[in-house]
PDB file of C-alpha atoms and ligand atoms in Angstrom:
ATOM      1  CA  UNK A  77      14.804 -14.963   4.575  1.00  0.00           C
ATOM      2  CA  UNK A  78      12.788 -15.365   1.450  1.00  0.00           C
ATOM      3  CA  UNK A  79      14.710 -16.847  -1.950  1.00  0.00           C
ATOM      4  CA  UNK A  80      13.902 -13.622  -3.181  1.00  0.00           C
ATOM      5  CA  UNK A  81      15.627 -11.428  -1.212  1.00  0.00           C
ATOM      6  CA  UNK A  82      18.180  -8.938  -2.154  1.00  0.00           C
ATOM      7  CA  UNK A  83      20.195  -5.939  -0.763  1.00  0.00           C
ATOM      8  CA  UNK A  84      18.320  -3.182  -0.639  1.00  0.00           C
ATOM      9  CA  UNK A  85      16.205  -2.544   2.302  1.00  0.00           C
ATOM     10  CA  UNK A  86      12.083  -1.719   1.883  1.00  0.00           C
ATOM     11  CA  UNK A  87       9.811   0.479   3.946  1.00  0.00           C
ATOM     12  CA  UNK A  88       6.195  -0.853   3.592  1.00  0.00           C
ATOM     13  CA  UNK A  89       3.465   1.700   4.367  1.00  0.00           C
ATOM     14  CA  UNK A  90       0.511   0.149   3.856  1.00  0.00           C
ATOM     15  CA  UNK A  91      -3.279   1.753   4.420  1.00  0.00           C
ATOM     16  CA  UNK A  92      -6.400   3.000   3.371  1.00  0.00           C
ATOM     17  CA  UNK A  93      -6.841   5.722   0.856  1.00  0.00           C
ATOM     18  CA  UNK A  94      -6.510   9.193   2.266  1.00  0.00           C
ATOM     19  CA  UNK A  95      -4.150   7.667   5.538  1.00  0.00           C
ATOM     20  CA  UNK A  96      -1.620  10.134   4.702  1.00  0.00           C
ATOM     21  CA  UNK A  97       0.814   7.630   2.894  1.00  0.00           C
ATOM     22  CA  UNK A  98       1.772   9.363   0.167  1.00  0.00           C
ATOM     23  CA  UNK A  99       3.067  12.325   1.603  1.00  0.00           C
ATOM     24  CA  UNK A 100       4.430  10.646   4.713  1.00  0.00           C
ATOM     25  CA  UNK A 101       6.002   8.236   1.805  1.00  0.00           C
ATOM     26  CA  UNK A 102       7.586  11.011  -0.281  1.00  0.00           C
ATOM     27  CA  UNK A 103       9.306  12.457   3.126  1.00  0.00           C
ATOM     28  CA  UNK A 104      10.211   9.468   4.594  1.00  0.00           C
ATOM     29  CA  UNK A 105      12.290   8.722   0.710  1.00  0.00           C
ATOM     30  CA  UNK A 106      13.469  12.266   0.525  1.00  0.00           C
ATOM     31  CA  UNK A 107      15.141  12.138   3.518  1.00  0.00           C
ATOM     32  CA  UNK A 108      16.308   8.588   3.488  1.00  0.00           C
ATOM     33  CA  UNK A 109      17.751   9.156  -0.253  1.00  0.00           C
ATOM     34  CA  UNK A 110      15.636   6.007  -1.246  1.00  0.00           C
ATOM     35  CA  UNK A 111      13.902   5.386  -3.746  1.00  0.00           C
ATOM     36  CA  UNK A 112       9.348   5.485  -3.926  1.00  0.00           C
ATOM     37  CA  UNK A 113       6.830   3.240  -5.274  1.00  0.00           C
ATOM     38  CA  UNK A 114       3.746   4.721  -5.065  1.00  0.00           C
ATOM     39  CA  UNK A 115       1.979   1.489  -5.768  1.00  0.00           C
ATOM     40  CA  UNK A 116      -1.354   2.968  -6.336  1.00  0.00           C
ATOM     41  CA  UNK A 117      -0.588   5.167  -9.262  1.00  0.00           C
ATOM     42  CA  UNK A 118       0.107   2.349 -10.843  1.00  0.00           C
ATOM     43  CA  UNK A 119      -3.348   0.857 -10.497  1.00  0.00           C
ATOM     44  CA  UNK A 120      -4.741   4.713 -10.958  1.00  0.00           C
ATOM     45  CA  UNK A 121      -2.398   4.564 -14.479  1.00  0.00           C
ATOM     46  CA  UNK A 122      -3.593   1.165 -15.508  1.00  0.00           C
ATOM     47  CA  UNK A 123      -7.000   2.587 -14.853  1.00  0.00           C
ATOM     48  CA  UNK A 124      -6.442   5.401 -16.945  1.00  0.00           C
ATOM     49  CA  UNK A 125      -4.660   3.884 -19.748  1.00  0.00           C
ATOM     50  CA  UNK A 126      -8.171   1.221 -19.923  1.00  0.00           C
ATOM     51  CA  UNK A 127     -10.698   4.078 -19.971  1.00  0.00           C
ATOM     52  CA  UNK A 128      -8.566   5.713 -22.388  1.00  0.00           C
ATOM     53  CA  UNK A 129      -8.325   2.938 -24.868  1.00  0.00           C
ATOM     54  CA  UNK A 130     -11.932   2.162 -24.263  1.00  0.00           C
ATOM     55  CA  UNK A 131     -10.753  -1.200 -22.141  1.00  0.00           C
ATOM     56  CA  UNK A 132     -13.365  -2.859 -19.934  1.00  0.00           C
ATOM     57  CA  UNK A 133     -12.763  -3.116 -15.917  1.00  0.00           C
ATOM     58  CA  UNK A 134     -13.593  -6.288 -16.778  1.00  0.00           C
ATOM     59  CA  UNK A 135     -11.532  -7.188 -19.839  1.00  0.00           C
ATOM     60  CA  UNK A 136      -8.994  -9.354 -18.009  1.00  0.00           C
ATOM     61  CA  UNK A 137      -6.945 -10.388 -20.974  1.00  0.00           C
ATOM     62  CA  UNK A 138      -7.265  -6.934 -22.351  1.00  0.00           C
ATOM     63  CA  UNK A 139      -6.000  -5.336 -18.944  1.00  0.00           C
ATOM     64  CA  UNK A 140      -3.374  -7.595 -18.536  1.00  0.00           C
ATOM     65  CA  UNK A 141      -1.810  -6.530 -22.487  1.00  0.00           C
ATOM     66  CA  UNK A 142      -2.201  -2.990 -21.267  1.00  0.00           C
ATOM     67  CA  UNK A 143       0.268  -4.045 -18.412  1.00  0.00           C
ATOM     68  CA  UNK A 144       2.847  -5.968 -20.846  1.00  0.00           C
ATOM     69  CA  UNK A 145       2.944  -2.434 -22.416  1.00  0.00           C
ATOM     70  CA  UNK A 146       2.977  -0.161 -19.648  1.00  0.00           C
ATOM     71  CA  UNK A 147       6.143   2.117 -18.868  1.00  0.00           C
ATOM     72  CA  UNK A 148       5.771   4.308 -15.645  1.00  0.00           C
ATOM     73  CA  UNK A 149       7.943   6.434 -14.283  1.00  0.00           C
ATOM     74  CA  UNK A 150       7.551   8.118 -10.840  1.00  0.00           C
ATOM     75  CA  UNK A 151       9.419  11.564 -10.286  1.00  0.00           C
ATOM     76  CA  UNK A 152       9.646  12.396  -6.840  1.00  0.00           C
ATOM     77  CA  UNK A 153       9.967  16.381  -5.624  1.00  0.00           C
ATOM     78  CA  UNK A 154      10.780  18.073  -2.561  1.00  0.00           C
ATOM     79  CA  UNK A 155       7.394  18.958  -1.596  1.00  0.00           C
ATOM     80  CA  UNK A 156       5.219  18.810  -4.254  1.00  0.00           C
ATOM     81  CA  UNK A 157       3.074  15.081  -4.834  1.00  0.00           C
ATOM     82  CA  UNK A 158       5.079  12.800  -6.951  1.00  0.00           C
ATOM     83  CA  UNK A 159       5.114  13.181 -11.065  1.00  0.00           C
ATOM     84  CA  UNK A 160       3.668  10.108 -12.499  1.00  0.00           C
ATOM     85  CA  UNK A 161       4.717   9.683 -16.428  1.00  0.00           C
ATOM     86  CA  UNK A 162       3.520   6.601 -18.171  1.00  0.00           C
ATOM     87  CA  UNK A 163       4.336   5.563 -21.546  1.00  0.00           C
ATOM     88  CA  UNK A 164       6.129   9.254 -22.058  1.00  0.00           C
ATOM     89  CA  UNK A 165       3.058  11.056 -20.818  1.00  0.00           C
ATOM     90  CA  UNK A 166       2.632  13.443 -17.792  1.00  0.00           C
ATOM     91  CA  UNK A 167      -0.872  11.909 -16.787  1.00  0.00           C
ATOM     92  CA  UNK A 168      -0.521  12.975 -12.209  1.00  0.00           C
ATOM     93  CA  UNK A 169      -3.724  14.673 -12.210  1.00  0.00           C
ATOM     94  CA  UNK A 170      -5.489  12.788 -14.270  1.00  0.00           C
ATOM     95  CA  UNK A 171      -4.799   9.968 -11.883  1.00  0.00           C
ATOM     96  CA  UNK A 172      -5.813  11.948  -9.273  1.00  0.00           C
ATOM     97  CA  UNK A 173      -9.435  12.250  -9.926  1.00  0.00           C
ATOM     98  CA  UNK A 174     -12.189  10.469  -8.235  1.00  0.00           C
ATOM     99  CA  UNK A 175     -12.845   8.664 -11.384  1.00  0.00           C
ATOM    100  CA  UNK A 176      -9.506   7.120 -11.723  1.00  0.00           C
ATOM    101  CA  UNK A 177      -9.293   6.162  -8.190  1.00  0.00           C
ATOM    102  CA  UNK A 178     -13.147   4.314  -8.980  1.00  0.00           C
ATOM    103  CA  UNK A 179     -11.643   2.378 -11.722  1.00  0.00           C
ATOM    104  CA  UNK A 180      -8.995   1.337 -10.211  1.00  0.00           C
ATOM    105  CA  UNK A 181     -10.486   0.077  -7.231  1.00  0.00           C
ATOM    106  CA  UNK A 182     -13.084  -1.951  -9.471  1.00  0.00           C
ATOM    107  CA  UNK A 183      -9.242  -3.202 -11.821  1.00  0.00           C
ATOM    108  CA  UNK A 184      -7.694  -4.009  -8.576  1.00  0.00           C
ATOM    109  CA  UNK A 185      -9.285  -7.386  -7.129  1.00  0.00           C
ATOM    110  CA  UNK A 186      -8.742  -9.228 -10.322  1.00  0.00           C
ATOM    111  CA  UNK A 187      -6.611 -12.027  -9.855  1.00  0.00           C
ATOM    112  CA  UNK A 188      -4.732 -11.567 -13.536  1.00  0.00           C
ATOM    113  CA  UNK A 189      -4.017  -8.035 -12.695  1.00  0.00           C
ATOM    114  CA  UNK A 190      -2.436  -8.328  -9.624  1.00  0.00           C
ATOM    115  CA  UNK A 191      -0.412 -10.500 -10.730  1.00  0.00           C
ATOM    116  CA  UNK A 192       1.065  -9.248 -13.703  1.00  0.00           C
ATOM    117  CA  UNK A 193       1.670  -6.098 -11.702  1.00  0.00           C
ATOM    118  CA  UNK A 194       3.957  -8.414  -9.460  1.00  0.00           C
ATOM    119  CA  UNK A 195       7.118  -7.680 -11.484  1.00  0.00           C
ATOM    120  CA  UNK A 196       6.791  -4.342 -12.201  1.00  0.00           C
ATOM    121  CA  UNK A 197       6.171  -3.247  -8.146  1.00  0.00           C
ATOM    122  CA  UNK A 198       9.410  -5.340  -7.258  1.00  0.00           C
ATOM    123  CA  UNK A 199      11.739  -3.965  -9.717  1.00  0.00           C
ATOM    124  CA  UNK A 200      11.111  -0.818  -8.042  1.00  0.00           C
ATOM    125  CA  UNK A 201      13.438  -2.662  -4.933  1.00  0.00           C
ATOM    126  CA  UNK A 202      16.880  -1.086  -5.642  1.00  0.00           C
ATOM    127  CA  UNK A 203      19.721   0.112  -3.643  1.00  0.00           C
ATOM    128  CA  UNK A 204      20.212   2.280  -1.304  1.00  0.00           C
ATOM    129  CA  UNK A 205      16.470   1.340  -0.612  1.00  0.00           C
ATOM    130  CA  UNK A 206      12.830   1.914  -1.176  1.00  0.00           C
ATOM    131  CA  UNK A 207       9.466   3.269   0.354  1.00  0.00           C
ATOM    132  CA  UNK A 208       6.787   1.303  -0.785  1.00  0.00           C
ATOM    133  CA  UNK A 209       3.193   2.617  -0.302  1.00  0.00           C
ATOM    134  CA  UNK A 210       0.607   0.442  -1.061  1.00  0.00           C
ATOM    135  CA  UNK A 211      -2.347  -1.385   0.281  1.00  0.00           C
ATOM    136  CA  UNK A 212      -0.478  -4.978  -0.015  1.00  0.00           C
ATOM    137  CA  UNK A 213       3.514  -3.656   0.214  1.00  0.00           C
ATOM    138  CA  UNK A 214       3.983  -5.628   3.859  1.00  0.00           C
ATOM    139  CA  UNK A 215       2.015  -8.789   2.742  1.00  0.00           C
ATOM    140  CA  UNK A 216       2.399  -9.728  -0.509  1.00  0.00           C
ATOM    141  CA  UNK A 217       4.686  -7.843  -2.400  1.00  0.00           C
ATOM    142  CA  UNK A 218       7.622  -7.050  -0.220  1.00  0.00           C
ATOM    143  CA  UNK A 219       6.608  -9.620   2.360  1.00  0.00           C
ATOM    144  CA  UNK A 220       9.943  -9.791   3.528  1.00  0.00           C
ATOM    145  CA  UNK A 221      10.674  -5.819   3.746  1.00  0.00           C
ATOM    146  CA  UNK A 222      12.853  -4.801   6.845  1.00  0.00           C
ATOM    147  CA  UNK A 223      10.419  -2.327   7.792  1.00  0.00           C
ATOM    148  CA  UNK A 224       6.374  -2.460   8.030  1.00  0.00           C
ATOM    149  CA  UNK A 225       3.882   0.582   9.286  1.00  0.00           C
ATOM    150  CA  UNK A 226       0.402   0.790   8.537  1.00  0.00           C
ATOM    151  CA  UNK A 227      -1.051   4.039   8.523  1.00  0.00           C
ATOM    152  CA  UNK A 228      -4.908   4.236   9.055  1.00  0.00           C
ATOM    153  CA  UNK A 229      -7.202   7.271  10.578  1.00  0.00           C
ATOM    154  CA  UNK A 230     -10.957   8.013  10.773  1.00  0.00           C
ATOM    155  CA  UNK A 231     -12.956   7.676   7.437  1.00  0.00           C
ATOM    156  CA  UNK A 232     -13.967  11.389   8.687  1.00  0.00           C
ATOM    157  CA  UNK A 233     -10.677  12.705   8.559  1.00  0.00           C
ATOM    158  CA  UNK A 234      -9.520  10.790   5.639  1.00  0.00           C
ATOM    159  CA  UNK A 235     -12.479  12.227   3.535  1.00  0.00           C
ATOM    160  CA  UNK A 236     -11.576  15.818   4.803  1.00  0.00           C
ATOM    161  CA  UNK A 237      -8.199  15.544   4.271  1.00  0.00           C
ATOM    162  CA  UNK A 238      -8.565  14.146   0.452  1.00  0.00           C
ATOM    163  CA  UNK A 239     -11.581  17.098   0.139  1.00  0.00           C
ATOM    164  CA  UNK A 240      -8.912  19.638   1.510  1.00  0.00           C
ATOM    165  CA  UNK A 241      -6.134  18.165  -1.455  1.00  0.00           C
ATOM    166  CA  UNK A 242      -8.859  18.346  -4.495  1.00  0.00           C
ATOM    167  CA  UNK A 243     -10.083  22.070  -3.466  1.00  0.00           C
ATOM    168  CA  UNK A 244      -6.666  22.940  -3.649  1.00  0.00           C
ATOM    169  CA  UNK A 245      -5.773  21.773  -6.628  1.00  0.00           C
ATOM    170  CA  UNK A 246      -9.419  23.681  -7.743  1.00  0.00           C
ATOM    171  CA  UNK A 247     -11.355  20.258  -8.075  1.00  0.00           C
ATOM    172  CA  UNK A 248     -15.257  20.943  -7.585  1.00  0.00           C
ATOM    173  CA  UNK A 249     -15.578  18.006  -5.184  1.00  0.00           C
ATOM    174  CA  UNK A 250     -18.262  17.480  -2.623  1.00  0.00           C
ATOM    175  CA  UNK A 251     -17.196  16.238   1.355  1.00  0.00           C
ATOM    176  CA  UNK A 252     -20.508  13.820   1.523  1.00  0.00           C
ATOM    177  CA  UNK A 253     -19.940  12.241  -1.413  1.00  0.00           C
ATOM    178  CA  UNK A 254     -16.035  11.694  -0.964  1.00  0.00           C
ATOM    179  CA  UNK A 255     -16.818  10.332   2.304  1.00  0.00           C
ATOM    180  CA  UNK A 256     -19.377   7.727   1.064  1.00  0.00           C
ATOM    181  CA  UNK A 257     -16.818   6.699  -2.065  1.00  0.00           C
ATOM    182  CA  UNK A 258     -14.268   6.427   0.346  1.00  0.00           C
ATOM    183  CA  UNK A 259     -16.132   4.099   3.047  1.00  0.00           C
ATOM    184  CA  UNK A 260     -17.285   1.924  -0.244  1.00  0.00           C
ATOM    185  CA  UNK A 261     -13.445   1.922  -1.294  1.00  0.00           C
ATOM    186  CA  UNK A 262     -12.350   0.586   1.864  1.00  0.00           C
ATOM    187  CA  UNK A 263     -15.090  -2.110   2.256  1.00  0.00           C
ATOM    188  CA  UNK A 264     -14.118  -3.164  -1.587  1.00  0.00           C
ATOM    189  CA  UNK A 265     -10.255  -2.832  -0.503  1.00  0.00           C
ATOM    190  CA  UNK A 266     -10.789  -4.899   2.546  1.00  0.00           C
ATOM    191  CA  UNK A 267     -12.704  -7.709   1.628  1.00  0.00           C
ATOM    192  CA  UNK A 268     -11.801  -9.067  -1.937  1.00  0.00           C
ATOM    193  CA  UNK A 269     -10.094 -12.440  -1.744  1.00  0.00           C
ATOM    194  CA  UNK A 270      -6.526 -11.383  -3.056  1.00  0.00           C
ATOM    195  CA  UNK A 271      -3.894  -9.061  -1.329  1.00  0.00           C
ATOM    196  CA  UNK A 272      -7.013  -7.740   0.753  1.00  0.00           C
ATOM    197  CA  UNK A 273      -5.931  -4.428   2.285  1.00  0.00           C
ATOM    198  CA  UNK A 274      -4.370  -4.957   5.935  1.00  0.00           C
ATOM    199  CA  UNK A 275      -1.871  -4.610   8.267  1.00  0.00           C
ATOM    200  CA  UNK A 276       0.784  -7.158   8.095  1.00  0.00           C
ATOM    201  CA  UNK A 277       1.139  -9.178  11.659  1.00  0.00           C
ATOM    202  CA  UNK A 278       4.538  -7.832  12.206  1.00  0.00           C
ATOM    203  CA  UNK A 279       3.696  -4.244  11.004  1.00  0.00           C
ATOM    204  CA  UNK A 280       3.505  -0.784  13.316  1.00  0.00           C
ATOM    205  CA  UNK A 281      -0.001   0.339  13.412  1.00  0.00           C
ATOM    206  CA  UNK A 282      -0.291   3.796  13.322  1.00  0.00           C
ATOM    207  CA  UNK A 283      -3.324   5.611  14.138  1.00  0.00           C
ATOM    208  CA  UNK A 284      -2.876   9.318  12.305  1.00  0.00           C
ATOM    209  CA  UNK A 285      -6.393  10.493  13.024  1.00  0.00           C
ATOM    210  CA  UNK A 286      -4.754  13.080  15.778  1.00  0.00           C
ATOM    211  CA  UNK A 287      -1.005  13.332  14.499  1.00  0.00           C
ATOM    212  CA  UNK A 288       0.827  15.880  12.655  1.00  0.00           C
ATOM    213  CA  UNK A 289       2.689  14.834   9.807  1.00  0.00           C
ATOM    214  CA  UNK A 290       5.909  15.989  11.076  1.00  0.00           C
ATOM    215  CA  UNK A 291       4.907  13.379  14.290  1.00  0.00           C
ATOM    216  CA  UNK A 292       4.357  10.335  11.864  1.00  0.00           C
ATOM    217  CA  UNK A 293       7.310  11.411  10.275  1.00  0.00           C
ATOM    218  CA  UNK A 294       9.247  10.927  13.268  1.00  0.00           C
ATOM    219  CA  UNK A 295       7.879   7.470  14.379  1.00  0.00           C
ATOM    220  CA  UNK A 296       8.965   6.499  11.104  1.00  0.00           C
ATOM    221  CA  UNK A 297      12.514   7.479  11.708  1.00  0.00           C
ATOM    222  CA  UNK A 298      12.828   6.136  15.192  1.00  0.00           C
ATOM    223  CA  UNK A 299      11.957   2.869  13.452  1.00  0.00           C
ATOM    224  CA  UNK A 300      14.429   2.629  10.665  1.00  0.00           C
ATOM    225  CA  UNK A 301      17.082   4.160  12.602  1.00  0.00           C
TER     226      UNK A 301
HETATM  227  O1   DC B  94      -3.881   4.556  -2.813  1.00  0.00           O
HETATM  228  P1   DC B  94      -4.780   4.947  -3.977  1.00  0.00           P
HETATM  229  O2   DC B  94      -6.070   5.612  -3.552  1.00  0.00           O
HETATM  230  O3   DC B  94      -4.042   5.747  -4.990  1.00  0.00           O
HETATM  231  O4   DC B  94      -5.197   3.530  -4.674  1.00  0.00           O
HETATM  232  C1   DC B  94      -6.108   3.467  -5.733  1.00  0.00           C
HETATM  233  C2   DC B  94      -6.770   2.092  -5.754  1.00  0.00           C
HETATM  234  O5   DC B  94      -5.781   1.096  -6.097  1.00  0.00           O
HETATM  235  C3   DC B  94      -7.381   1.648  -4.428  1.00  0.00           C
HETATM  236  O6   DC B  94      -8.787   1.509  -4.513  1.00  0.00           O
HETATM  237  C4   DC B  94      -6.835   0.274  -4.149  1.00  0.00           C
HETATM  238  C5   DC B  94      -5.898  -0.039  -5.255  1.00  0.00           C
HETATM  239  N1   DC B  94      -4.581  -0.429  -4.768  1.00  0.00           N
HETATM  240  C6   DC B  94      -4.379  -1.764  -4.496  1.00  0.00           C
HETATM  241  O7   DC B  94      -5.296  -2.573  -4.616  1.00  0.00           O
HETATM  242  N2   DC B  94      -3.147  -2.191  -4.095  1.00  0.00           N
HETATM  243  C7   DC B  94      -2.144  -1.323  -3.943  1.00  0.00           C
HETATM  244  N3   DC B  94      -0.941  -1.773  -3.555  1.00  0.00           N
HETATM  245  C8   DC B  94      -2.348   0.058  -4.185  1.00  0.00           C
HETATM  246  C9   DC B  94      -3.592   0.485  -4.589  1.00  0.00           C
END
């Protein structure tokens, strides 16, 4: 048991972008009353808040101010994606976009910036409990979380389902393209030197390629219960 370990128990669900952890996330909170970080708005909000006040991806001191100042709040609804606010605006779609999610991925292997987001990710740890989606929830920020899955499926599927999301929300997106930015994500994700993305040695791997959400859903709860 870690020095740093409190009370309230932590589901880690760790994976690549477009694995389904969000929504399996949101369901998996919903139904255990707990509370959800979903860890990679707030690299999709620090993101936005740098290209909106014309920060460099690689302004490392000036990143790590915008963090000192950043307020987010995550609303979670029965189905519907979860309501990001930061600093007292609405800004869920806009974190959404491909462009965000580019930025972010080129803010996220900085040393400084992973760090100072540290603090903020583990506040988030409060009773009754806490789903924690992430890339890094089971290794390095919750390393000592009860609970660990790690959701992966084809970059195929992953790019379709993502695809099927933006149409929906009437994005003009484009399958080939998503699928390319989300094979470069994953090798960017993967490889940099800190909190690479990967599945904790004591975590459930879980393949979703070929499983219905309401089937994930369920391994989930056979877990925790
Ligand atoms: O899960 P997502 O697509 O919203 O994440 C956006 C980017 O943020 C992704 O490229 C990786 C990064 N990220 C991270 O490095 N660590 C996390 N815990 C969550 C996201």
């Amino acid at each position: 048991m870690s020095a740093t370990k409190v009370d309230a128990p932590v589901l880690a669900l760790d994976g690549p972008s477009g694995a389904g952890k969000g929504t399996i996330g949101q369901i998996c909170a919903l139904k255990f009353g707990w509370h959800y970080l979903d860890s990679g708005a707030i690299y999709r909000g620090l993101a936005w808040l740098a290209h909106d006040q014309n920060v460099a991806a690689d302004d490392v001191s000036g990143l790590v101010n915008l963090v000192d100042a950043m307020v987010l709040v995550c609303h979670v609804r029965e189905n519907d994606v979860a309501q990001i606010e930061i600093n007292g605006q609405m800004v869920t779609d806009k974190l959404r976009t491909e462009e965000a999610g580019e930025i972010a991925s080129q803010i996220a292997p900085i040393p400084e910036v992973r760090a100072s987001l540290l603090n903020m990710q583990r506040r988030c740890r409060k009773a009754p409990g806490l789903v924690a989606d992430g890339r890094d929830m089971g290794t390095t920020v919750f390393p000592d979380s009860e609970f660990k899955v790690f959701l992966t499926a084809s970059a195929e599927i992953r790019a379709q389902r993502r695809f099927d999301q933006l149409k929906a929300k009437g994005f003009d997106v484009n399958l080939a393209r998503l699928l390319e930015s989300i094979q470069a994500r994953d090798v960017r994700d993967s490889s940099r030197a800190t909190s690479p993305l990967k599945a904790a040695e004591d975590a459930l791997v879980l393949d979703t390629s070929d499983l219905t959400v309401d089937e994930v859903v369920t391994r989930i709860l056979n877990l925790v219960n």
